[in-house]
JSON list of C-alpha atoms in Angstrom, two decimals:
[
{"chain": "A", "resi": 656, "resn": "MET", "atom": "CA", "xyz": [-14.64, 26.07, -28.61]},
{"chain": "A", "resi": 657, "resn": "LEU", "atom": "CA", "xyz": [-13.63, 27.24, -25.15]},
{"chain": "A", "resi": 658, "resn": "PHE", "atom": "CA", "xyz": [-12.29, 23.88, -24.02]},
{"chain": "A", "resi": 659, "resn": "TYR", "atom": "CA", "xyz": [-9.97, 23.69, -27.01]},
{"chain": "A", "resi": 660, "resn": "TYR", "atom": "CA", "xyz": [-7.89, 26.50, -25.56]},
{"chain": "A", "resi": 661, "resn": "PHE", "atom": "CA", "xyz": [-7.31, 25.52, -21.96]},
{"chain": "A", "resi": 662, "resn": "GLU", "atom": "CA", "xyz": [-7.09, 22.52, -19.71]},
{"chain": "A", "resi": 663, "resn": "ILE", "atom": "CA", "xyz": [-7.54, 22.02, -15.97]},
{"chain": "A", "resi": 664, "resn": "ILE", "atom": "CA", "xyz": [-4.62, 20.12, -14.47]},
{"chain": "A", "resi": 665, "resn": "ILE", "atom": "CA", "xyz": [-4.39, 18.83, -10.92]},
{"chain": "A", "resi": 666, "resn": "ASP", "atom": "CA", "xyz": [-0.70, 19.16, -10.19]},
{"chain": "A", "resi": 667, "resn": "ILE", "atom": "CA", "xyz": [0.76, 15.94, -8.87]},
{"chain": "A", "resi": 668, "resn": "THR", "atom": "CA", "xyz": [4.40, 16.95, -8.42]},
{"chain": "A", "resi": 669, "resn": "LYS", "atom": "CA", "xyz": [6.97, 18.96, -10.33]},
{"chain": "A", "resi": 670, "resn": "ILE", "atom": "CA", "xyz": [7.78, 15.77, -12.27]},
{"chain": "A", "resi": 671, "resn": "TYR", "atom": "CA", "xyz": [4.31, 15.61, -13.80]},
{"chain": "A", "resi": 672, "resn": "TYR", "atom": "CA", "xyz": [4.16, 19.38, -14.26]},
{"chain": "A", "resi": 673, "resn": "ASP", "atom": "CA", "xyz": [7.43, 19.32, -16.21]},
{"chain": "A", "resi": 674, "resn": "TYR", "atom": "CA", "xyz": [6.10, 16.46, -18.33]},
{"chain": "A", "resi": 675, "resn": "ILE", "atom": "CA", "xyz": [2.98, 18.43, -19.28]},
{"chain": "A", "resi": 676, "resn": "ILE", "atom": "CA", "xyz": [4.79, 21.70, -19.95]},
{"chain": "A", "resi": 677, "resn": "ILE", "atom": "CA", "xyz": [7.99, 20.50, -21.57]},
{"chain": "A", "resi": 678, "resn": "LYS", "atom": "CA", "xyz": [7.13, 17.28, -23.36]},
{"chain": "A", "resi": 679, "resn": "VAL", "atom": "CA", "xyz": [3.55, 17.92, -24.39]},
{"chain": "A", "resi": 680, "resn": "PHE", "atom": "CA", "xyz": [3.20, 21.63, -25.06]},
{"chain": "A", "resi": 681, "resn": "LYS", "atom": "CA", "xyz": [6.71, 22.56, -26.09]},
{"chain": "A", "resi": 682, "resn": "SER", "atom": "CA", "xyz": [6.96, 19.57, -28.41]},
{"chain": "A", "resi": 683, "resn": "ARG", "atom": "CA", "xyz": [4.04, 21.15, -30.28]},
{"chain": "A", "resi": 684, "resn": "ASN", "atom": "CA", "xyz": [5.67, 24.59, -30.28]},
{"chain": "A", "resi": 685, "resn": "LEU", "atom": "CA", "xyz": [3.04, 25.88, -27.84]},
{"chain": "A", "resi": 686, "resn": "ILE", "atom": "CA", "xyz": [3.89, 28.29, -25.03]},
{"chain": "A", "resi": 687, "resn": "PRO", "atom": "CA", "xyz": [1.27, 27.78, -22.30]},
{"chain": "A", "resi": 688, "resn": "VAL", "atom": "CA", "xyz": [0.40, 30.13, -19.48]},
{"chain": "A", "resi": 689, "resn": "THR", "atom": "CA", "xyz": [-0.23, 28.39, -16.16]},
{"chain": "A", "resi": 690, "resn": "THR", "atom": "CA", "xyz": [-2.41, 29.83, -13.42]},
{"chain": "A", "resi": 691, "resn": "LYS", "atom": "CA", "xyz": [-2.96, 28.26, -10.00]},
{"chain": "A", "resi": 692, "resn": "ILE", "atom": "CA", "xyz": [-6.66, 28.37, -9.21]},
{"chain": "A", "resi": 693, "resn": "ALA", "atom": "CA", "xyz": [-7.14, 26.15, -6.16]},
{"chain": "A", "resi": 694, "resn": "LEU", "atom": "CA", "xyz": [-5.74, 23.74, -3.60]},
{"chain": "A", "resi": 695, "resn": "ASP", "atom": "CA", "xyz": [-6.91, 20.14, -3.34]},
{"chain": "A", "resi": 696, "resn": "ALA", "atom": "CA", "xyz": [-5.95, 17.29, -1.03]},
{"chain": "A", "resi": 697, "resn": "ILE", "atom": "CA", "xyz": [-5.83, 13.53, -0.63]},
{"chain": "A", "resi": 698, "resn": "ALA", "atom": "CA", "xyz": [-7.67, 11.97, 2.32]},
{"chain": "A", "resi": 699, "resn": "ILE", "atom": "CA", "xyz": [-6.61, 8.70, 3.95]},
{"chain": "A", "resi": 700, "resn": "ILE", "atom": "CA", "xyz": [-9.49, 6.71, 5.39]},
{"chain": "A", "resi": 701, "resn": "VAL", "atom": "CA", "xyz": [-9.92, 3.57, 7.50]},
{"chain": "A", "resi": 702, "resn": "ASN", "atom": "CA", "xyz": [-12.72, 1.39, 8.81]},
{"chain": "A", "resi": 703, "resn": "LYS", "atom": "CA", "xyz": [-14.71, 2.80, 11.74]},
{"chain": "A", "resi": 704, "resn": "ASN", "atom": "CA", "xyz": [-13.68, -0.19, 13.87]},
{"chain": "A", "resi": 705, "resn": "ASN", "atom": "CA", "xyz": [-10.00, 0.60, 13.41]},
{"chain": "A", "resi": 706, "resn": "SER", "atom": "CA", "xyz": [-8.90, 2.06, 16.73]},
{"chain": "A", "resi": 707, "resn": "ASP", "atom": "CA", "xyz": [-6.07, 4.04, 15.17]},
{"chain": "A", "resi": 708, "resn": "SER", "atom": "CA", "xyz": [-6.85, 7.59, 14.07]},
{"chain": "A", "resi": 709, "resn": "LEU", "atom": "CA", "xyz": [-3.37, 9.06, 13.50]},
{"chain": "A", "resi": 710, "resn": "ILE", "atom": "CA", "xyz": [-0.75, 8.29, 10.88]},
{"chain": "A", "resi": 711, "resn": "SER", "atom": "CA", "xyz": [2.50, 9.89, 9.78]},
{"chain": "A", "resi": 712, "resn": "ILE", "atom": "CA", "xyz": [3.75, 10.41, 6.25]},
{"chain": "A", "resi": 713, "resn": "LYS", "atom": "CA", "xyz": [6.65, 8.11, 7.16]},
{"chain": "A", "resi": 714, "resn": "GLN", "atom": "CA", "xyz": [4.21, 5.34, 8.12]},
{"chain": "A", "resi": 715, "resn": "LEU", "atom": "CA", "xyz": [2.08, 5.87, 5.03]},
{"chain": "A", "resi": 716, "resn": "THR", "atom": "CA", "xyz": [5.18, 5.64, 2.85]},
{"chain": "A", "resi": 717, "resn": "SER", "atom": "CA", "xyz": [6.14, 2.41, 4.58]},
{"chain": "A", "resi": 718, "resn": "ILE", "atom": "CA", "xyz": [2.73, 0.96, 3.72]},
{"chain": "A", "resi": 719, "resn": "LEU", "atom": "CA", "xyz": [2.81, 2.01, 0.08]},
{"chain": "A", "resi": 720, "resn": "ASN", "atom": "CA", "xyz": [6.31, 0.70, -0.58]},
{"chain": "A", "resi": 721, "resn": "GLY", "atom": "CA", "xyz": [5.59, -2.62, 1.13]},
{"chain": "A", "resi": 722, "resn": "ASN", "atom": "CA", "xyz": [7.89, -2.26, 4.13]},
{"chain": "A", "resi": 723, "resn": "SER", "atom": "CA", "xyz": [4.90, -2.40, 6.49]},
{"chain": "A", "resi": 724, "resn": "ILE", "atom": "CA", "xyz": [2.38, -5.12, 5.69]},
{"chain": "A", "resi": 725, "resn": "ASN", "atom": "CA", "xyz": [0.64, -5.60, 9.06]},
{"chain": "A", "resi": 726, "resn": "TRP", "atom": "CA", "xyz": [-1.07, -3.04, 11.25]},
{"chain": "A", "resi": 727, "resn": "ASN", "atom": "CA", "xyz": [0.96, -4.01, 14.32]},
{"chain": "A", "resi": 728, "resn": "GLN", "atom": "CA", "xyz": [4.15, -2.99, 12.51]},
{"chain": "A", "resi": 729, "resn": "LEU", "atom": "CA", "xyz": [2.82, 0.58, 12.66]},
{"chain": "A", "resi": 730, "resn": "PHE", "atom": "CA", "xyz": [0.91, 0.37, 15.93]},
{"chain": "A", "resi": 731, "resn": "PRO", "atom": "CA", "xyz": [2.22, -2.44, 18.20]},
{"chain": "A", "resi": 732, "resn": "SER", "atom": "CA", "xyz": [-1.01, -2.64, 20.18]},
{"chain": "A", "resi": 733, "resn": "SER", "atom": "CA", "xyz": [-3.18, -3.10, 17.08]},
{"chain": "A", "resi": 734, "resn": "LYS", "atom": "CA", "xyz": [-5.22, -6.32, 16.90]},
{"chain": "A", "resi": 735, "resn": "LEU", "atom": "CA", "xyz": [-5.77, -5.98, 13.16]},
{"chain": "A", "resi": 736, "resn": "GLY", "atom": "CA", "xyz": [-4.09, -8.16, 10.57]},
{"chain": "A", "resi": 737, "resn": "LYS", "atom": "CA", "xyz": [-2.62, -7.58, 7.14]},
{"chain": "A", "resi": 738, "resn": "ILE", "atom": "CA", "xyz": [-3.05, -4.10, 5.68]},
{"chain": "A", "resi": 739, "resn": "SER", "atom": "CA", "xyz": [-4.91, -3.80, 2.38]},
{"chain": "A", "resi": 740, "resn": "VAL", "atom": "CA", "xyz": [-4.66, -0.50, 0.53]},
{"chain": "A", "resi": 741, "resn": "VAL", "atom": "CA", "xyz": [-7.39, 0.48, -1.91]},
{"chain": "A", "resi": 742, "resn": "PHE", "atom": "CA", "xyz": [-7.50, 3.40, -4.34]},
{"chain": "A", "resi": 743, "resn": "ASP", "atom": "CA", "xyz": [-9.71, 4.49, -7.23]},
{"chain": "A", "resi": 744, "resn": "ASN", "atom": "CA", "xyz": [-7.77, 3.41, -10.34]},
{"chain": "A", "resi": 745, "resn": "ASN", "atom": "CA", "xyz": [-4.19, 2.94, -11.52]},
{"chain": "A", "resi": 746, "resn": "GLY", "atom": "CA", "xyz": [-4.13, 6.02, -13.73]},
{"chain": "A", "resi": 747, "resn": "SER", "atom": "CA", "xyz": [-5.79, 8.42, -11.31]},
{"chain": "A", "resi": 748, "resn": "SER", "atom": "CA", "xyz": [-4.34, 11.67, -10.05]},
{"chain": "A", "resi": 749, "resn": "ASN", "atom": "CA", "xyz": [-4.58, 10.31, -6.48]},
{"chain": "A", "resi": 750, "resn": "VAL", "atom": "CA", "xyz": [-2.24, 7.44, -7.30]},
{"chain": "A", "resi": 751, "resn": "ARG", "atom": "CA", "xyz": [0.15, 9.51, -9.39]},
{"chain": "A", "resi": 752, "resn": "TYR", "atom": "CA", "xyz": [0.41, 12.11, -6.62]},
{"chain": "A", "resi": 753, "resn": "LEU", "atom": "CA", "xyz": [1.31, 9.60, -3.89]},
{"chain": "A", "resi": 754, "resn": "LYS", "atom": "CA", "xyz": [3.71, 7.67, -6.11]},
{"chain": "A", "resi": 755, "resn": "ASP", "atom": "CA", "xyz": [5.62, 10.81, -7.06]},
{"chain": "A", "resi": 756, "resn": "LYS", "atom": "CA", "xyz": [5.51, 12.44, -3.62]},
{"chain": "A", "resi": 757, "resn": "LEU", "atom": "CA", "xyz": [6.22, 9.45, -1.38]},
{"chain": "A", "resi": 758, "resn": "ILE", "atom": "CA", "xyz": [7.89, 6.59, -3.28]},
{"chain": "A", "resi": 759, "resn": "ASP", "atom": "CA", "xyz": [9.84, 8.27, -6.10]},
{"chain": "A", "resi": 760, "resn": "GLY", "atom": "CA", "xyz": [7.39, 7.28, -8.83]},
{"chain": "A", "resi": 761, "resn": "LYS", "atom": "CA", "xyz": [7.72, 3.55, -8.13]},
{"chain": "A", "resi": 762, "resn": "ASP", "atom": "CA", "xyz": [4.81, 1.12, -8.16]},
{"chain": "A", "resi": 763, "resn": "PHE", "atom": "CA", "xyz": [2.73, 0.54, -5.06]},
{"chain": "A", "resi": 764, "resn": "ALA", "atom": "CA", "xyz": [3.25, -2.61, -3.02]},
{"chain": "A", "resi": 765, "resn": "PRO", "atom": "CA", "xyz": [1.29, -5.78, -3.94]},
{"chain": "A", "resi": 766, "resn": "SER", "atom": "CA", "xyz": [-1.08, -5.10, -1.02]},
{"chain": "A", "resi": 767, "resn": "CYS", "atom": "CA", "xyz": [-2.46, -2.09, -2.94]},
{"chain": "A", "resi": 768, "resn": "PHE", "atom": "CA", "xyz": [-5.23, -2.46, -5.52]},
{"chain": "A", "resi": 769, "resn": "ALA", "atom": "CA", "xyz": [-7.77, -0.45, -7.49]},
{"chain": "A", "resi": 770, "resn": "ALA", "atom": "CA", "xyz": [-11.50, -0.34, -6.75]},
{"chain": "A", "resi": 771, "resn": "GLU", "atom": "CA", "xyz": [-12.31, 1.72, -9.90]},
{"chain": "A", "resi": 772, "resn": "SER", "atom": "CA", "xyz": [-13.91, 4.74, -8.18]},
{"chain": "A", "resi": 773, "resn": "ASN", "atom": "CA", "xyz": [-13.79, 6.84, -5.02]},
{"chain": "A", "resi": 774, "resn": "PRO", "atom": "CA", "xyz": [-17.23, 5.66, -3.83]},
{"chain": "A", "resi": 775, "resn": "ALA", "atom": "CA", "xyz": [-16.05, 2.07, -4.36]},
{"chain": "A", "resi": 776, "resn": "VAL", "atom": "CA", "xyz": [-13.00, 2.81, -2.20]},
{"chain": "A", "resi": 777, "resn": "ILE", "atom": "CA", "xyz": [-15.25, 4.11, 0.58]},
{"chain": "A", "resi": 778, "resn": "LYS", "atom": "CA", "xyz": [-17.49, 1.05, 0.32]},
{"chain": "A", "resi": 779, "resn": "TYR", "atom": "CA", "xyz": [-14.53, -1.35, 0.51]},
{"chain": "A", "resi": 780, "resn": "VAL", "atom": "CA", "xyz": [-13.07, 0.42, 3.55]},
{"chain": "A", "resi": 781, "resn": "GLU", "atom": "CA", "xyz": [-16.49, 0.41, 5.24]},
{"chain": "A", "resi": 782, "resn": "GLU", "atom": "CA", "xyz": [-16.74, -3.37, 4.80]},
{"chain": "A", "resi": 783, "resn": "ASN", "atom": "CA", "xyz": [-13.12, -4.37, 5.57]},
{"chain": "A", "resi": 784, "resn": "VAL", "atom": "CA", "xyz": [-11.61, -3.60, 8.94]},
{"chain": "A", "resi": 785, "resn": "ASN", "atom": "CA", "xyz": [-8.00, -4.07, 7.75]},
{"chain": "A", "resi": 786, "resn": "ALA", "atom": "CA", "xyz": [-8.36, -1.66, 4.84]},
{"chain": "A", "resi": 787, "resn": "ILE", "atom": "CA", "xyz": [-6.90, 1.78, 4.31]},
{"chain": "A", "resi": 788, "resn": "GLY", "atom": "CA", "xyz": [-8.29, 3.90, 1.50]},
{"chain": "A", "resi": 789, "resn": "ILE", "atom": "CA", "xyz": [-7.00, 6.73, -0.67]},
{"chain": "A", "resi": 790, "resn": "ILE", "atom": "CA", "xyz": [-9.59, 9.22, -1.92]},
{"chain": "A", "resi": 791, "resn": "GLY", "atom": "CA", "xyz": [-9.89, 12.81, -3.08]},
{"chain": "A", "resi": 792, "resn": "VAL", "atom": "CA", "xyz": [-10.92, 15.05, -0.19]},
{"chain": "A", "resi": 793, "resn": "SER", "atom": "CA", "xyz": [-13.81, 16.53, -2.19]},
{"chain": "A", "resi": 794, "resn": "TRP", "atom": "CA", "xyz": [-15.79, 13.31, -1.65]},
{"chain": "A", "resi": 795, "resn": "ILE", "atom": "CA", "xyz": [-16.02, 13.96, 2.10]},
{"chain": "A", "resi": 796, "resn": "SER", "atom": "CA", "xyz": [-15.48, 17.70, 2.55]},
{"chain": "A", "resi": 797, "resn": "ASP", "atom": "CA", "xyz": [-18.83, 19.21, 1.57]},
{"chain": "A", "resi": 798, "resn": "PHE", "atom": "CA", "xyz": [-20.72, 19.52, 4.84]},
{"chain": "A", "resi": 799, "resn": "GLU", "atom": "CA", "xyz": [-23.86, 20.63, 3.00]},
{"chain": "A", "resi": 800, "resn": "SER", "atom": "CA", "xyz": [-23.89, 17.55, 0.77]},
{"chain": "A", "resi": 801, "resn": "LYS", "atom": "CA", "xyz": [-25.96, 14.60, 1.93]},
{"chain": "A", "resi": 802, "resn": "GLU", "atom": "CA", "xyz": [-23.74, 12.30, -0.13]},
{"chain": "A", "resi": 803, "resn": "SER", "atom": "CA", "xyz": [-20.56, 13.56, 1.58]},
{"chain": "A", "resi": 804, "resn": "GLN", "atom": "CA", "xyz": [-22.14, 13.23, 4.99]},
{"chain": "A", "resi": 805, "resn": "SER", "atom": "CA", "xyz": [-23.30, 9.72, 4.15]},
{"chain": "A", "resi": 806, "resn": "PHE", "atom": "CA", "xyz": [-19.75, 8.74, 3.16]},
{"chain": "A", "resi": 807, "resn": "LEU", "atom": "CA", "xyz": [-18.33, 10.29, 6.34]},
{"chain": "A", "resi": 808, "resn": "SER", "atom": "CA", "xyz": [-20.74, 8.29, 8.49]},
{"chain": "A", "resi": 809, "resn": "LYS", "atom": "CA", "xyz": [-19.35, 5.05, 7.08]},
{"chain": "A", "resi": 810, "resn": "ILE", "atom": "CA", "xyz": [-15.59, 5.52, 7.53]},
{"chain": "A", "resi": 811, "resn": "LYS", "atom": "CA", "xyz": [-12.96, 7.29, 9.64]},
{"chain": "A", "resi": 812, "resn": "VAL", "atom": "CA", "xyz": [-10.66, 9.99, 8.22]},
{"chain": "A", "resi": 813, "resn": "LEU", "atom": "CA", "xyz": [-7.11, 9.77, 9.55]},
{"chain": "A", "resi": 814, "resn": "ASP", "atom": "CA", "xyz": [-5.22, 12.75, 10.97]},
{"chain": "A", "resi": 815, "resn": "ILE", "atom": "CA", "xyz": [-1.79, 13.00, 9.29]},
{"chain": "A", "resi": 816, "resn": "THR", "atom": "CA", "xyz": [1.55, 14.49, 10.27]},
{"chain": "A", "resi": 817, "resn": "SER", "atom": "CA", "xyz": [4.65, 15.18, 8.20]},
{"chain": "A", "resi": 818, "resn": "SER", "atom": "CA", "xyz": [6.84, 14.91, 11.31]},
{"chain": "A", "resi": 819, "resn": "ASP", "atom": "CA", "xyz": [8.90, 11.74, 11.67]},
{"chain": "A", "resi": 820, "resn": "ASN", "atom": "CA", "xyz": [8.74, 12.08, 15.46]},
{"chain": "A", "resi": 821, "resn": "PRO", "atom": "CA", "xyz": [5.38, 13.60, 16.41]},
{"chain": "A", "resi": 822, "resn": "VAL", "atom": "CA", "xyz": [4.92, 14.27, 20.11]},
{"chain": "A", "resi": 823, "resn": "TYR", "atom": "CA", "xyz": [1.43, 15.67, 20.51]},
{"chain": "A", "resi": 824, "resn": "PRO", "atom": "CA", "xyz": [-1.96, 14.98, 18.88]},
{"chain": "A", "resi": 825, "resn": "ASP", "atom": "CA", "xyz": [-1.84, 18.59, 17.66]},
{"chain": "A", "resi": 826, "resn": "ASP", "atom": "CA", "xyz": [1.07, 17.59, 15.41]},
{"chain": "A", "resi": 827, "resn": "TYR", "atom": "CA", "xyz": [-1.50, 15.80, 13.23]},
{"chain": "A", "resi": 828, "resn": "TYR", "atom": "CA", "xyz": [-4.03, 17.40, 10.89]},
{"chain": "A", "resi": 829, "resn": "LYS", "atom": "CA", "xyz": [-7.25, 16.36, 9.20]},
{"chain": "A", "resi": 830, "resn": "PRO", "atom": "CA", "xyz": [-7.93, 17.52, 5.63]},
{"chain": "A", "resi": 831, "resn": "TYR", "atom": "CA", "xyz": [-10.01, 20.48, 6.72]},
{"chain": "A", "resi": 832, "resn": "GLN", "atom": "CA", "xyz": [-10.18, 23.59, 4.57]},
{"chain": "A", "resi": 833, "resn": "ALA", "atom": "CA", "xyz": [-8.23, 25.76, 7.02]},
{"chain": "A", "resi": 834, "resn": "TYR", "atom": "CA", "xyz": [-5.37, 23.26, 7.36]},
{"chain": "A", "resi": 835, "resn": "ILE", "atom": "CA", "xyz": [-5.21, 22.86, 3.58]},
{"chain": "A", "resi": 836, "resn": "ALA", "atom": "CA", "xyz": [-5.15, 26.64, 3.05]},
{"chain": "A", "resi": 837, "resn": "LEU", "atom": "CA", "xyz": [-2.36, 27.03, 5.63]},
{"chain": "A", "resi": 838, "resn": "SER", "atom": "CA", "xyz": [-0.42, 24.07, 4.13]},
{"chain": "A", "resi": 839, "resn": "GLN", "atom": "CA", "xyz": [-0.46, 22.31, 7.50]},
{"chain": "A", "resi": 840, "resn": "TYR", "atom": "CA", "xyz": [-2.14, 19.21, 6.12]},
{"chain": "A", "resi": 841, "resn": "PRO", "atom": "CA", "xyz": [0.64, 17.21, 4.38]},
{"chain": "A", "resi": 842, "resn": "LEU", "atom": "CA", "xyz": [-1.12, 15.75, 1.33]},
{"chain": "A", "resi": 843, "resn": "ILE", "atom": "CA", "xyz": [-1.95, 18.93, -0.59]},
{"chain": "A", "resi": 844, "resn": "ARG", "atom": "CA", "xyz": [-1.89, 19.34, -4.35]},
{"chain": "A", "resi": 845, "resn": "GLU", "atom": "CA", "xyz": [-2.34, 22.41, -6.51]},
{"chain": "A", "resi": 846, "resn": "VAL", "atom": "CA", "xyz": [-4.90, 22.81, -9.26]},
{"chain": "A", "resi": 847, "resn": "TYR", "atom": "CA", "xyz": [-3.81, 24.73, -12.34]},
{"chain": "A", "resi": 848, "resn": "MET", "atom": "CA", "xyz": [-5.46, 26.00, -15.45]},
{"chain": "A", "resi": 849, "resn": "ILE", "atom": "CA", "xyz": [-3.04, 25.71, -18.35]},
{"chain": "A", "resi": 850, "resn": "ASN", "atom": "CA", "xyz": [-3.99, 28.09, -21.13]},
{"chain": "A", "resi": 851, "resn": "ARG", "atom": "CA", "xyz": [-2.65, 27.31, -24.61]},
{"chain": "A", "resi": 852, "resn": "GLU", "atom": "CA", "xyz": [-4.72, 29.90, -26.41]},
{"chain": "A", "resi": 853, "resn": "GLY", "atom": "CA", "xyz": [-1.70, 31.97, -27.39]},
{"chain": "A", "resi": 854, "resn": "ARG", "atom": "CA", "xyz": [-3.56, 35.27, -27.35]},
{"chain": "A", "resi": 855, "resn": "ALA", "atom": "CA", "xyz": [-5.83, 37.35, -25.13]},
{"chain": "A", "resi": 856, "resn": "GLY", "atom": "CA", "xyz": [-9.13, 35.70, -26.02]},
{"chain": "A", "resi": 857, "resn": "LEU", "atom": "CA", "xyz": [-12.06, 33.86, -24.52]},
{"chain": "A", "resi": 858, "resn": "GLY", "atom": "CA", "xyz": [-9.91, 31.24, -22.81]},
{"chain": "A", "resi": 859, "resn": "THR", "atom": "CA", "xyz": [-7.69, 33.85, -21.18]},
{"chain": "A", "resi": 860, "resn": "GLY", "atom": "CA", "xyz": [-10.73, 35.73, -19.93]},
{"chain": "A", "resi": 861, "resn": "PHE", "atom": "CA", "xyz": [-12.27, 32.61, -18.43]},
{"chain": "A", "resi": 862, "resn": "VAL", "atom": "CA", "xyz": [-9.03, 31.70, -16.62]},
{"chain": "A", "resi": 863, "resn": "SER", "atom": "CA", "xyz": [-8.86, 35.23, -15.19]},
{"chain": "A", "resi": 864, "resn": "PHE", "atom": "CA", "xyz": [-12.47, 34.92, -14.02]},
{"chain": "A", "resi": 865, "resn": "VAL", "atom": "CA", "xyz": [-11.84, 31.58, -12.27]},
{"chain": "A", "resi": 866, "resn": "ALA", "atom": "CA", "xyz": [-8.55, 32.71, -10.69]},
{"chain": "A", "resi": 867, "resn": "GLY", "atom": "CA", "xyz": [-10.09, 35.98, -9.49]}
]
């Protein structure tokens, strides 16, 4: 019955965290213990034939809220056309994270649509030069995985900056482990274990093991 006592939550923002803690647990008179166990990240990908390799959080926000609908609005020299944004599904943690972090919880622009899975996002971006994809970094970060390497060979991962006025290429970061650990990569999210066991039992011990 281990899984009855704890849950693994990928933290989207404080808004979602407060919802889980306050509305769900406290409404049931439960006092959970939360433990951060890992860092995760969102990767932004484009077609290999897209000449652009850098993007800012400001530009990404402009795409998601619909203010930028064509590539040349972001990069004047771009020969590409209308931007299409693809993500895994409407209820995913990827979508919830970007909505809460970048556009105040509002809906994505009409140019954004769901492909139902991360591999489907990669496939769509591979086949559509105007596309930009949103995926979990775990799908492309395992350098010992043949599947990850296969995905990486089909698309380009964008370097991202949180600066509104970046000057140098070094202002941008890829979702590499070191940049995630140092919080230099902008699209980082925390992974928590939320223990509702209420006593020092099996669930508590397992959380301590994972966090250690």
